Every structure is written in C-alpha cells, then in structure tokens.
XYZ file of C-alpha atoms in Angstrom:
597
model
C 46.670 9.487 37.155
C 45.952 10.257 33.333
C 42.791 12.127 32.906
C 40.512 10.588 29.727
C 40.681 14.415 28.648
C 44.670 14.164 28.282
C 44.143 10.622 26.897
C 42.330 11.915 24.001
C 44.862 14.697 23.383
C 47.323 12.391 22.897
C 45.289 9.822 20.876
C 43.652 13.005 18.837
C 46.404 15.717 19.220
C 44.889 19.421 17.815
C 46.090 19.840 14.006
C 49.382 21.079 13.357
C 48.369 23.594 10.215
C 45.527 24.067 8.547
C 46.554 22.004 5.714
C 46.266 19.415 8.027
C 43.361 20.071 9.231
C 41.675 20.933 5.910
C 43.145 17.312 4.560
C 41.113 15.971 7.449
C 37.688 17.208 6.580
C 38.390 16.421 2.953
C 39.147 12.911 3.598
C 36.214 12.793 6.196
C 33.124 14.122 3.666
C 35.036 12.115 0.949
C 34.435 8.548 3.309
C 30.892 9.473 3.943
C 30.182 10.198 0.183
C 31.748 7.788 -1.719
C 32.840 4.811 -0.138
C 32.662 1.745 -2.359
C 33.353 -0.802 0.784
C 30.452 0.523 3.042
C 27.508 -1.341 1.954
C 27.082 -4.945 2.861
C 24.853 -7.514 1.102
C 25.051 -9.531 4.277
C 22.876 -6.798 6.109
C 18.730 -7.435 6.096
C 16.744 -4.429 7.420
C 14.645 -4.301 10.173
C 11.278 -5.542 9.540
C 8.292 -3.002 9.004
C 5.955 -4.742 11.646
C 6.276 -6.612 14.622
C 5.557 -10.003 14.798
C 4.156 -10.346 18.432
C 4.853 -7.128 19.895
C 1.426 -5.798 20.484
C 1.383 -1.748 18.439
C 1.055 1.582 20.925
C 0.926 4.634 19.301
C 2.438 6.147 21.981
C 1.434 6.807 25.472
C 4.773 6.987 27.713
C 6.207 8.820 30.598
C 9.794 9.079 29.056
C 12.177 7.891 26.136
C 13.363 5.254 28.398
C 10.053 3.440 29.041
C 9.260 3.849 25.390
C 12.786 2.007 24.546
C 12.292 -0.176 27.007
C 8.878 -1.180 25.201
C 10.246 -1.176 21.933
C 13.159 -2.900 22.370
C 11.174 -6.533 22.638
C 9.956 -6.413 18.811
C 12.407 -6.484 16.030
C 11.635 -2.844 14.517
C 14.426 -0.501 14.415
C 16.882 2.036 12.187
C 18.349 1.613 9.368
C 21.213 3.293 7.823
C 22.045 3.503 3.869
C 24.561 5.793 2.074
C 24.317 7.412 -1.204
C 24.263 4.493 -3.194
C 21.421 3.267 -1.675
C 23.123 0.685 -0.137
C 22.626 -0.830 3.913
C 25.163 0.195 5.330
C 24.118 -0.388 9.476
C 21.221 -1.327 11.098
C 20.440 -1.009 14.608
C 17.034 -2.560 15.871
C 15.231 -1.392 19.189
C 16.617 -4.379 20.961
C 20.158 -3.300 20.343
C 20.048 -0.086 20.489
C 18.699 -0.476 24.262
C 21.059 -3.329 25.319
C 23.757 -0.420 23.282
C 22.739 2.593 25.066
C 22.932 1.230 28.423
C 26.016 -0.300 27.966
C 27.413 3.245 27.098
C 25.040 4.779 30.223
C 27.234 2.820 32.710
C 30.530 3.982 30.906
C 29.362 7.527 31.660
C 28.411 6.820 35.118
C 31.974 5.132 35.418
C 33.492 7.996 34.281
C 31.883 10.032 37.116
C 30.201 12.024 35.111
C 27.001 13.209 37.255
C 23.493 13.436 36.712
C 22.110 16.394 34.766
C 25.156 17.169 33.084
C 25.798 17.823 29.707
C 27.013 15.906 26.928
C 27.274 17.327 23.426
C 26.610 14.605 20.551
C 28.001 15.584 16.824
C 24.849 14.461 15.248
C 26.328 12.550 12.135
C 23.683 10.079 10.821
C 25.461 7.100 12.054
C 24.018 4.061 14.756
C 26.525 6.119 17.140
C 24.678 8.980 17.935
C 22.097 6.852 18.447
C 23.677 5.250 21.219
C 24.936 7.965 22.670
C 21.813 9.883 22.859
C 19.647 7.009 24.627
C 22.516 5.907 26.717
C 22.838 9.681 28.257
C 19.118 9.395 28.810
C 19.607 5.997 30.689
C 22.673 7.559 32.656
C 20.731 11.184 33.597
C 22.953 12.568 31.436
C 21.402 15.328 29.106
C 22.726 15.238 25.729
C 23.315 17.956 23.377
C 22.756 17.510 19.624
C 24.775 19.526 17.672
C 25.464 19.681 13.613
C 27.655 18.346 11.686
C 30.508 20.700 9.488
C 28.274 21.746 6.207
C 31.178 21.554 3.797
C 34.921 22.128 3.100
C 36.365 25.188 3.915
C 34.104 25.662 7.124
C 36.317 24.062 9.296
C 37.778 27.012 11.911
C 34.173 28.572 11.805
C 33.099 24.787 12.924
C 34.988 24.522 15.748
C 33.986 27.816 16.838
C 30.854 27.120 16.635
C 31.155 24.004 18.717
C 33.404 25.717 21.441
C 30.560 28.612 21.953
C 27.481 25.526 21.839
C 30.140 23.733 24.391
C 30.057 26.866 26.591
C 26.772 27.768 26.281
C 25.338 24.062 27.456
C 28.341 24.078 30.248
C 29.126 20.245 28.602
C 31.169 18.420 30.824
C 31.922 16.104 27.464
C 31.644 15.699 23.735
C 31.350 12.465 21.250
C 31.867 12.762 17.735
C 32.326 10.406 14.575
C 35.976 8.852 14.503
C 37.235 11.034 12.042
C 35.767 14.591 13.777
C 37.072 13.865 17.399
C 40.299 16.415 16.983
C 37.754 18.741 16.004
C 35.927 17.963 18.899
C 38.522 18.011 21.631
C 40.393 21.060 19.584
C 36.499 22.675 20.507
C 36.715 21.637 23.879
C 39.639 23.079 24.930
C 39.436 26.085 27.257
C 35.772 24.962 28.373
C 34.809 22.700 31.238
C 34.599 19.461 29.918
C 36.763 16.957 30.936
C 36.033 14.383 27.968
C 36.504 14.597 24.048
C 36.405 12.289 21.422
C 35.589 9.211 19.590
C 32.773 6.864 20.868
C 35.775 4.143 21.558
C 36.813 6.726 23.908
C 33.808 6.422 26.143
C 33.577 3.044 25.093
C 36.775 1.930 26.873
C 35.948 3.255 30.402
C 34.945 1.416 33.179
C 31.554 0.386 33.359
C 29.431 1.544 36.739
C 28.424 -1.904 38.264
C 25.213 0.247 39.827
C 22.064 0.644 39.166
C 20.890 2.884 36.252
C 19.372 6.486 36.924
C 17.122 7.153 33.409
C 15.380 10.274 33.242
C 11.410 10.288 34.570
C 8.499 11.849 33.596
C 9.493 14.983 35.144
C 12.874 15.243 34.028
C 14.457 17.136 31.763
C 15.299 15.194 28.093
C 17.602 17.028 25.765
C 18.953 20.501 24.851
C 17.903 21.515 21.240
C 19.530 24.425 19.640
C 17.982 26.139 17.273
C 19.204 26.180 13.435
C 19.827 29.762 13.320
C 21.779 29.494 16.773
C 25.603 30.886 15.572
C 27.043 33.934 17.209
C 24.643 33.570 20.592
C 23.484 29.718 20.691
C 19.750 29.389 22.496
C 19.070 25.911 23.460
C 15.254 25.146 23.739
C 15.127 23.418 27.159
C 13.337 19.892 25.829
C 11.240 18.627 29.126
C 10.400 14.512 28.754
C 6.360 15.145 29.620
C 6.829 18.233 27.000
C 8.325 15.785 24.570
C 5.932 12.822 25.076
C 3.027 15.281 24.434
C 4.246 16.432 21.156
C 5.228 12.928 19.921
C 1.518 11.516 20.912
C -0.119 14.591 19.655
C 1.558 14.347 15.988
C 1.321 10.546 16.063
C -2.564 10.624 16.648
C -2.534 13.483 14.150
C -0.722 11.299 11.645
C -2.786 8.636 12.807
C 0.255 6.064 12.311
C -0.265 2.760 12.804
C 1.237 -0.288 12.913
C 1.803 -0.640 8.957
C 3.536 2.371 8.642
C 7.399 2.813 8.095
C 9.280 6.083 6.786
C 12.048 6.949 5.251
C 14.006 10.479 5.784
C 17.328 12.424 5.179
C 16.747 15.387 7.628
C 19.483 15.506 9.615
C 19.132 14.459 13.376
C 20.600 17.666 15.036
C 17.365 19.421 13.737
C 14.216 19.024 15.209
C 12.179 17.515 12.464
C 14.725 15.001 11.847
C 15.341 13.823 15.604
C 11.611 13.540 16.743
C 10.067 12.918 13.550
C 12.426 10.192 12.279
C 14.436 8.955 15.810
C 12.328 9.558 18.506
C 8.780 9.534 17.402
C 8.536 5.980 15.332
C 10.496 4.547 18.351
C 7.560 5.379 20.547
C 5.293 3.655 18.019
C 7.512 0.830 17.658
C 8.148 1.705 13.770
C 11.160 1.446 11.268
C 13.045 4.322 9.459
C 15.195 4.315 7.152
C 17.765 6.926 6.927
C 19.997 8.599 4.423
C 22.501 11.423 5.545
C 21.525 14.663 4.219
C 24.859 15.180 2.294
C 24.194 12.034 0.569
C 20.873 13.525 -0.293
C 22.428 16.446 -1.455
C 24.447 14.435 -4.105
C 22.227 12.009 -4.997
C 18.561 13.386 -4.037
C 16.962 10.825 -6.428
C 18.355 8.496 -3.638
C 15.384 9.776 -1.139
C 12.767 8.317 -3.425
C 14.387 5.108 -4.770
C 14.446 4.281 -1.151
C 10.711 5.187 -0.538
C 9.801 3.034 -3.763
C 12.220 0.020 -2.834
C 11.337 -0.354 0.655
C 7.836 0.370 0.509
C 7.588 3.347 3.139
C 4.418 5.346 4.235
C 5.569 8.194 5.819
C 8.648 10.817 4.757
C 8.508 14.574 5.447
C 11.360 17.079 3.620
C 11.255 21.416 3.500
C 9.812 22.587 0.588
C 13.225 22.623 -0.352
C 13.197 18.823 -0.716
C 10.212 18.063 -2.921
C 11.537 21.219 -5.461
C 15.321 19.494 -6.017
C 14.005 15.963 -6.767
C 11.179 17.422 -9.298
C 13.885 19.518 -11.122
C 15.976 16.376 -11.326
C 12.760 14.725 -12.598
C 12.911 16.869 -15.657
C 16.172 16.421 -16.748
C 15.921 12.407 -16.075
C 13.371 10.324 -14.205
C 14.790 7.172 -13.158
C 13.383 3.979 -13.829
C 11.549 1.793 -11.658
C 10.521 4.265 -9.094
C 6.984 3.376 -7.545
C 5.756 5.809 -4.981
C 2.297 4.389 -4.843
C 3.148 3.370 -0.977
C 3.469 6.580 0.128
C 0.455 7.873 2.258
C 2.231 10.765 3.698
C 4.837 13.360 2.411
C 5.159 15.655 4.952
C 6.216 19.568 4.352
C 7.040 21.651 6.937
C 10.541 23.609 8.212
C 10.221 26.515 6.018
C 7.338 28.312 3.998
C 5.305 26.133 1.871
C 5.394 26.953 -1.677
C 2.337 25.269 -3.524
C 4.096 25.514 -7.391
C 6.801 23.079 -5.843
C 4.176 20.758 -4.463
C 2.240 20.545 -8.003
C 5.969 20.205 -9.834
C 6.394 17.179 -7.878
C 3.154 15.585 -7.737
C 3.088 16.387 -11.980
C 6.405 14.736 -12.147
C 5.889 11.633 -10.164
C 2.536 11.275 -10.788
C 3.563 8.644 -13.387
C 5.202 6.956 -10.706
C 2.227 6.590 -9.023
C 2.292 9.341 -6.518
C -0.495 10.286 -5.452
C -1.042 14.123 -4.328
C -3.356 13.441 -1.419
C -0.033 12.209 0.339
C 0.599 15.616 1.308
C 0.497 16.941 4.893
C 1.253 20.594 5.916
C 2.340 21.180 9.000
C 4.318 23.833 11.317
C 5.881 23.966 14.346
C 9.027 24.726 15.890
C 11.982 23.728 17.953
C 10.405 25.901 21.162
C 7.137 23.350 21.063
C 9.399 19.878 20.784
C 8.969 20.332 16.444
C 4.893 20.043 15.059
C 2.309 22.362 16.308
C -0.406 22.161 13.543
C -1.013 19.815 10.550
C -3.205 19.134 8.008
C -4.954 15.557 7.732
C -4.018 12.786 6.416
C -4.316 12.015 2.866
C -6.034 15.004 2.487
C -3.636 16.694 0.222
C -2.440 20.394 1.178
C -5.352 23.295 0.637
C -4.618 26.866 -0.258
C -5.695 30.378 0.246
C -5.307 33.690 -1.975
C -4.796 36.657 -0.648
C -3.298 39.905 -2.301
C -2.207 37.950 -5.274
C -0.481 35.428 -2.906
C -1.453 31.865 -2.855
C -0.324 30.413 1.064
C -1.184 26.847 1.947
C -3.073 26.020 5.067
C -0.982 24.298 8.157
C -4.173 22.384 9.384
C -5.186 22.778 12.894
C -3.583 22.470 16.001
C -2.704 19.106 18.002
C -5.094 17.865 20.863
C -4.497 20.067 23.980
C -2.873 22.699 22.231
C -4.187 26.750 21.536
C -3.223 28.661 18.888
C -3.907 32.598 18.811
C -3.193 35.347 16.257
C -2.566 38.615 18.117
C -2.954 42.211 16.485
C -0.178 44.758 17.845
C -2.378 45.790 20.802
C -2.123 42.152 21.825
C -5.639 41.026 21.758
C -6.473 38.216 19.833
C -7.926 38.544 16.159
C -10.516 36.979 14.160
C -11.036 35.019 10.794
C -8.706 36.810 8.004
C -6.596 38.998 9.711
C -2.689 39.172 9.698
C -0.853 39.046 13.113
C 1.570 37.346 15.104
C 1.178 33.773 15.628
C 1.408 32.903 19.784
C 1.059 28.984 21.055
C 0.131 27.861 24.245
C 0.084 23.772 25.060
C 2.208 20.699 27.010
C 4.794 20.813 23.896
C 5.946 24.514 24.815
C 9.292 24.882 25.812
C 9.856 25.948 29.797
C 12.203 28.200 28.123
C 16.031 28.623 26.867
C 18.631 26.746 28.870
C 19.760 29.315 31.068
C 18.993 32.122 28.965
C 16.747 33.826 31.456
C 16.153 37.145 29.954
C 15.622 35.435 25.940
C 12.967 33.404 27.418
C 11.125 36.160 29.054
C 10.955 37.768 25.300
C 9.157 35.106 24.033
C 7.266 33.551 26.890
C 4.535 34.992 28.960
C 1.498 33.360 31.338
C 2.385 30.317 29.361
C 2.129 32.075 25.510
C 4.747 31.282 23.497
C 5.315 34.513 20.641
C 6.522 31.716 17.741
C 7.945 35.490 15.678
C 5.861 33.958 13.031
C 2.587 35.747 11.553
C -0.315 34.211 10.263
C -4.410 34.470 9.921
C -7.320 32.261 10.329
C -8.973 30.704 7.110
C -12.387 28.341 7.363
C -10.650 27.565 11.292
C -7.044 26.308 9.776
C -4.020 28.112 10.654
C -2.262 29.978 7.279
C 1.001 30.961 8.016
C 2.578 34.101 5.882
C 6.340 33.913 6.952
C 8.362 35.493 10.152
C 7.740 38.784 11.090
C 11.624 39.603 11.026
C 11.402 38.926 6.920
C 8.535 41.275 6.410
C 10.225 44.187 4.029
C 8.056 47.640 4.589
C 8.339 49.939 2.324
C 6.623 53.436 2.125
C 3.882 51.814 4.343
C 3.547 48.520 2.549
C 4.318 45.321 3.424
C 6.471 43.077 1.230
C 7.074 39.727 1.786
C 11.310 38.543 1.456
C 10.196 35.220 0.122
C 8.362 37.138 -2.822
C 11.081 38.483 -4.024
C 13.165 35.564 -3.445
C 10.987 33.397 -5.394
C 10.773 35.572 -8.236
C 14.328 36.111 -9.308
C 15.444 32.350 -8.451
C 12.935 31.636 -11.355
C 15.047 33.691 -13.826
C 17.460 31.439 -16.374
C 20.355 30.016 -14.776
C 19.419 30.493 -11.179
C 18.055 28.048 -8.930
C 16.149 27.698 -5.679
C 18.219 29.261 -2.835
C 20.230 31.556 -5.171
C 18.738 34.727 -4.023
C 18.052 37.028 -0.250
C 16.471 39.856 0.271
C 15.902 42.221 3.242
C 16.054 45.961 3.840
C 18.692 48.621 5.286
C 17.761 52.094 5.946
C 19.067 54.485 3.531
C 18.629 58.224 3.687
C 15.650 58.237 5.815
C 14.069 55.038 3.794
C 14.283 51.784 3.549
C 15.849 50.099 0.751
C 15.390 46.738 -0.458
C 18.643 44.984 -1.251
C 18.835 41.641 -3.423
C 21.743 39.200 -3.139
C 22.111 37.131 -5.916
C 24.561 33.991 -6.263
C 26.092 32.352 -8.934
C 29.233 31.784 -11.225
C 30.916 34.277 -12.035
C 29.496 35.705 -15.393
C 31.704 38.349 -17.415
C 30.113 41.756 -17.765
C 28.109 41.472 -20.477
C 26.645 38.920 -18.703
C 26.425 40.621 -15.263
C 24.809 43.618 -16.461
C 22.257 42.138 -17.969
C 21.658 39.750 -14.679
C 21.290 43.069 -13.011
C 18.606 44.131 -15.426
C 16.310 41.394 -15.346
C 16.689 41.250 -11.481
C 15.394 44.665 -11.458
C 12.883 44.382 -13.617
C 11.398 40.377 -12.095
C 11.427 42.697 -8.968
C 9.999 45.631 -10.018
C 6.753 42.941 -11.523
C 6.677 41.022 -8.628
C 6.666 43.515 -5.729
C 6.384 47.060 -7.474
C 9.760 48.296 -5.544
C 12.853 49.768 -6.717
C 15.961 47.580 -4.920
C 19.909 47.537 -5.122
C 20.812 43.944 -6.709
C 24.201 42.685 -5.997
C 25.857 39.932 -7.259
C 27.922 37.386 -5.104
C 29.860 34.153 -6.312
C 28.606 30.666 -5.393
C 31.266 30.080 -3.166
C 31.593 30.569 -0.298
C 27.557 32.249 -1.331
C 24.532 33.178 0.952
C 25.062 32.245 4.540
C 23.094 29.354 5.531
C 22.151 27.671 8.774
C 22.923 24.598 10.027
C 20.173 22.712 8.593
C 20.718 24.541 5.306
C 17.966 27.383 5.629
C 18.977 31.002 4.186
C 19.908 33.025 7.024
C 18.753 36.296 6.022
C 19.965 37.710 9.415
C 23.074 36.940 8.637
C 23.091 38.294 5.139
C 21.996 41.632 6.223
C 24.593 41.451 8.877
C 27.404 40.693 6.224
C 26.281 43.333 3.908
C 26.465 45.738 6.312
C 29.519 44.705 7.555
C 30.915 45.159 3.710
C 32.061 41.022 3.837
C 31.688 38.786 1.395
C 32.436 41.951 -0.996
C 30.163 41.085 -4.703
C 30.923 40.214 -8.041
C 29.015 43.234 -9.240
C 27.091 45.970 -7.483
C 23.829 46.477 -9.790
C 22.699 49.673 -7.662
C-alpha cells in the first residue's frame, strides 16, 4: 500500500533547481504580501465580548478544557493582511469543532500519542488547527518559523531538517505553498508524513474516542529564537503553561472588555501565549496581522488598534521605534489610540527614548503613555516572568550614565534572585545574574540532558540575563554573553549599538558589536550595515563610527562595514544574533564593504 509520505512526494515532488525553488518562495511571500483577492467584505469579526458566556480569567487544567470552555461564546481570531483587510476568522467554536476533526485524522493515521508533529507557524487559521487538534489527539506539536525572506531558502530547509531531528517528528504541516519545503526537510528523518494541511485532512478519521493532553501532560515543544546550528526545545509542561497564562492574566488584570491586537509571529513565545493561547483561556478576541505584513506596512499595527477598538497589544522595543519613525515622515489620518490600556514591551532590552518617541508622536492620537507595561521573561518560563502594572506607564533607573527601565515584579508564586559570582544572592543595587524559580519554569530541554543541567539546578533556572534590584522591581541590564570587558571595565553591546544606529543614514538594527581577543586584549569590533557608499563616503562612515564610539563608551574598536544584503544575521523572530556575528567574523564570511581598522 502507498504510504501518505510517498503520497506527498508525488503530490509535492522536491524542486528540480534552485530556480525553481527560488520562483517558489518568490511567488509564496509575493501571495502573502500583496494579494488584492484576499480580503472579503462578506467577513464580520468575532465579537469583543460574549453575550452569555459567563468571563474566567483563567483557571484550567489544560488547553483542551480551556477550548472546550471557550468554544460556547462567540469570541475568537481574526486574521487581516497588510491592507488591513479580514481576510479569515476562526471563532472558539470552530476552531474546537476544527481541531478535533484534524485530532482524529492524526489518530487515523496511526500516529501515536506523545509524538511529534512540527507546525510551520505561518499566521494563518491552519496552524491554529493543527496546534489544538495535536493537543486533542496527544500529539505534541512543534512550532517552528516561517522562511524570513528570499534568498534563505536552502538555509530554511536546513534549518527545518535539524528542528525535525532534534524533536524526532514523526510529521510536518505547512502552508500550501511551503509543503515541498517541508517534505524536501523531512527527508532522511523519521517522519513518515509531510505536507499541506489537505494532506492530513484527507485521511481517515479515528471513529474512537479522543486522548487530549491532562494536567500532567506535556503541551508543546518551543524552540528558542536563537536555536540554528544546535536547536534546544524548551520542554512546555500543560500545569507549567496554565501557571504562566493565569499569572500574566491576573497581572494584566484582563477582563472581559478587553481585546488585542498583535503581529508577533506565533512560532515565538510572546506571540503564541500572549496572542493564541492566553486570550483563549480568557475567552478574548485577537486580531492578527503577519509580521511580514507588519514589516511593510507597520502603520497597519495601529490602524487596526484604532479601528477595532483593542485594549491590549505588546511589540519589542523594536516595534514601537519603526511606527514612531514612520510617524515623522507621515502620520496617517484618523488613527485614535485612545482605547488602548496596554502596550506591552518586552522580547529584547527596553529602550526608554523609543518609548517617549512614540508616546510624543501619537500622543495627538490620543495615546496615552500610562498604556505602557514592561515586562520580561523567557521561552524557559512559558514567556512573562515579571511586569510592571497596569496603566502605570514604564519607570526608569540611572545608573553610570545609563537610564534602564524597571520590569515590575514577579508573577504570584514565582522568586526571582540576583546572584553575585560566588552564587549567593545580592541585595538592593547590585549587578548579577538574574536566576528564576516558579510553576512556569521549564522541566528542561527536550532531550537535551546535559544543556539543561547548565541552566537548571534545585529548581533555579540561570535566565544568562543580569540585572539588580531597584525600590523591590526587577531592572534588567542585558545578557551576560553581550557584556564587552575591556581593560577591566564593563561595556554594554547595546551601548554601542545604540549610539552609531543614531548616526545619519543608519537606522535601528544597522549596527553589532562584540569582542575578539587580539594580542593578549580584547578588541571591540563594530559591524555596520548599509548601501554601499563609495569611498569618500565610507571613510568618513568609518570616522564618525569611531568617534560616536569613542563618546559613548571611551574605547578604541575596529569598524567594518557590511552591505544590507544579505546584512547582520538575525534570528528567527528578527533579533540581532550577535553570536552569530562574532562567529561569521571570525570565520572571515560575509567579507565587508570596507575594513575601518
């Protein structure tokens, strides 16, 4: 008999050339960008409140009792593209009568329970589905990204095959027009199934009974953004994950006016639990943008706020700093951000200028800056750990002519310590590493035994972040990996970072530094990106690098210049991987424009 497996060769047979494949992607980003016949007048959203559905903020055993509770109001997802425009909706109701359709299909297939199935997580009602209907089957599903942009496309599938491996996936469901990519990353591992959702779609149905995960179960695997060469999966328990979403809804205190709107993408952890998982356990609506649609349009994010009245969004700092630079060149009309009670930061360090850009440039939109929430957290405690309160607005601290903004305190039935290097804990004001201890932690990597026991001991999680105390709030000062020292003094990447992306020209994102050891020192290299400038121009790029650097952090450093394209190495959710950088320098790829010395 025909396995599914050779079924979906032959229905998505592995490219013949990379033309081919290249012509693919292109005509796959160019569908989900600009697509004139997506949107649908004919679509209504899904209401903000329930109309007899009594409101829990929380308070389940596992994502399937809090779908199954959900699913009798009329709240749900919504799905819009760059235009704006509804393009899917997918209430509670169906997305549970959805999902277990699909559970029984995996059943049927003989696919058993607690094995893995990876999910391209495209913004689309489809991984949706998928990922509730492996919860309903016992299936664990996988989350993986999306590619990031053209030219990616073998380092994609790479990527997949090793996240494949790594998760021993006995299948993998992607958007229509990624399934060869999927089955071309599936070949050589041990999964059996590949391919479209109509691929899973058309097997048998089990005519048994259901076996969703419990309260003791294990949920999903969630790989960490930075996860390329080695992947580590954070081993996502259901009681770990119901802790976290009850903690941050009480600490949100959401209720049952609220609604949000986001464009984080769902194989990260802030967009999954804070916009999928989280309002579905509190009964709310989202509305959701893709993050490449973002990414073209950003103004997009807040016309959606303003037109459907939401409460709640949350972006990196990354987020807020785009959309006010857009702001200045042209501020569309009819924008009214007076609904918003909470605009979340968290993901990446918190840069206060940003946050007063944007609340100066929407403020006559009627944004107020109270909305504000700091958080942090991490994929190894489910996502939050510690945030500020609501519409509160975001506090900061000074220190060594640094201004940090506080992260608030953290969640109910959660510990947070800062450690000096002797491992004991320290008091109010000093710097050391950041350690967590509560129900969200993480049991530990999936199957990475020995990367677990680095970070995990008598129930401490080491988060690799560092941090102090101020008035009792939690002020984080960046990972411990980015810390530059030099002749005995610590420098702070970010610093530098921020410094020369404020020079003419460059933008946020346009600049990494880190050290290499040179001649029994450490030298600070800077990476800068941009178009290609003739040498006139590149010299005196060099100059004013040296010198913004020289202001900012009193050190001497090696600037070199890169083009745009293919530019700094990011990670999956679009975060500068400064590992990576450093790797690639030191490897001599990615060879520069101009080496500034």
């Amino acid at each position: 008999m025909t396995s599914i497996r050779a079924r979906s060769r032959a229905l998505y047979s592995k490219p013949k050339s990379v033309d081919d494949e290249s012509s693919r992607l292109q005509r796959y980003i160019s569908a989900l960008q600009v697509n004139p016949g997506r949107g649908s007048a004919d679509l209504m959203p899904t209401p903000t409140r329930n109309s007899g559905l009594p409101f829990r903020r929380g308070g389940f055993r596992s994502l399937c009792e809090a779908l199954d509770y959900a699913a009798h109001g009329e709240t749900g997802l919504n799905f819009f593209d760059a235009r704006g425009r509804m393009i899917g909706r997918l209430p509670y109701a169906d997305l549970r009568t959805r999902a277990q359709r699909f559970a029984r299909c995996l059943i049927g297939a003989g696919i058993a329970r607690g094995e893995r199935l990876v999910i391209v997580a495209d913004t689309w009602p489809g991984f949706c589905v998928a990922f509730f209907g492996a919860q309903y089957a016992g299936v664990l599903p996988v989350p993986v990204a999306v590619p990031v942009g053209l030219g990616a496309k073998q380092s994609y599938i790479r990527q997949l095959r090793r996240q494949i491996l790594a998760a021993g996936a006995i299948a993998v469901v992607a958007p229509d027009d990624l399934a060869e990519f999927a089955v071309t990353a599936a070949e050589g591992t041990w999964a059996r199934f590949a391919g479209p959702m109509s691929l899973f779609e058309a097997m048998p149905e089990a005519a048994g009974e259901l076996r969703p995960f419990g309260a003791g179960d294990r949920c999903y695997i969630q790989y960490s953004s930075g996860s390329t060469r080695e992947p580590l999966g954070v081993d996502i328990r259901q009681d770990q994950l119901m802790a976290n979403i009850d903690g941050s809804i009480a600490r949100q205190q959401l209720d049952a006016d609220d609604s949000g709107v986001s464009w984080l993408p769902l194989y990260h952890d802030m967009g999954l639990i804070g916009f999928v998982l989280a309002p579905m356990c509190a009964q709310r609506s989202v509305d959701l943008l893709a993050p490449r649609d973002f990414a073209r349009r950003p103004m997009q994010w807040l016309s959606l706020i303003s037109r459907r009245r939401a409460t709640v969004t949350y972006s990196p700092t990354f987020g807020y700093d785009l959309v006010a630079r857009r702001a200045r060149q042209q501020l569309p009309e009819g924008i009214d951000l007076s609904c918003l009670k909470l605009a979340g930061i968290g993901a990446d360090m918190i840069q206060p200028a940003v946050l007063r850009r944007f609340a100066d440039a929407f403020a006559i939109c009627g944004f107020d800056s109270r909305a504000f929430m700091p958080s942090y957290g991490m994929a190894e405690v489910c996502v939050g750990l510690s945030f500020g309160r609501r519409f509160s607005g975001f506090r900061t601290d000074l220190r060594d002519g640094r201004e940090f903004v506080s992260c608030g305190q953290a969640m109910d039935g959660h510990r947070l310590q800062i450690r000096g290097d002797s491992g004991f804990a320290l008091g109010e004001g000093s710097i050391g590493r950041i350690f967590a201890e509560g129900p969200s932690v993480m049991p530990g990597y999936f199957l990475k035994t020995e990367e677990t026991a680095q970070v995990l001991k008598d129930g401490w999680l080491d988060t690799g972040d560092l941090g102090y105390w101020r008035d009792g709030e939690l002020v984080v000062t960046g990972r411990a990996k980015d810390l530059i020292i030099v002749n005995g003094r610590n420098i702070w990447a970010q610093d530098i970072e921020w410094a020369v992306e404020g020079l003419p020209r460059l933008r946020r994102g346009d600049a990494c530094a880190f050290s290499v050891s040179a001649e029994e020192r450490e030298e600070v290299v800077v990476l800068v990106q941009g178009e290609p400038p003739d040498a006139a121009d590149q010299d005196e790029l060099v100059a004013r690098v040296h010198q913004v650097v020289r202001e900012s952090a009193a050190v001497d450093c090696r600037v070199v210049l890169i083009a745009r394209r293919p530019g700094l190495p990011l990670t999956s959710s679009g975060k500068l991987s400064r590992v990576r950088a450093r790797a690639n320098y030191l490897a001599g790829l990615g060879a520069g424009l101009a080496d500034g010395q």
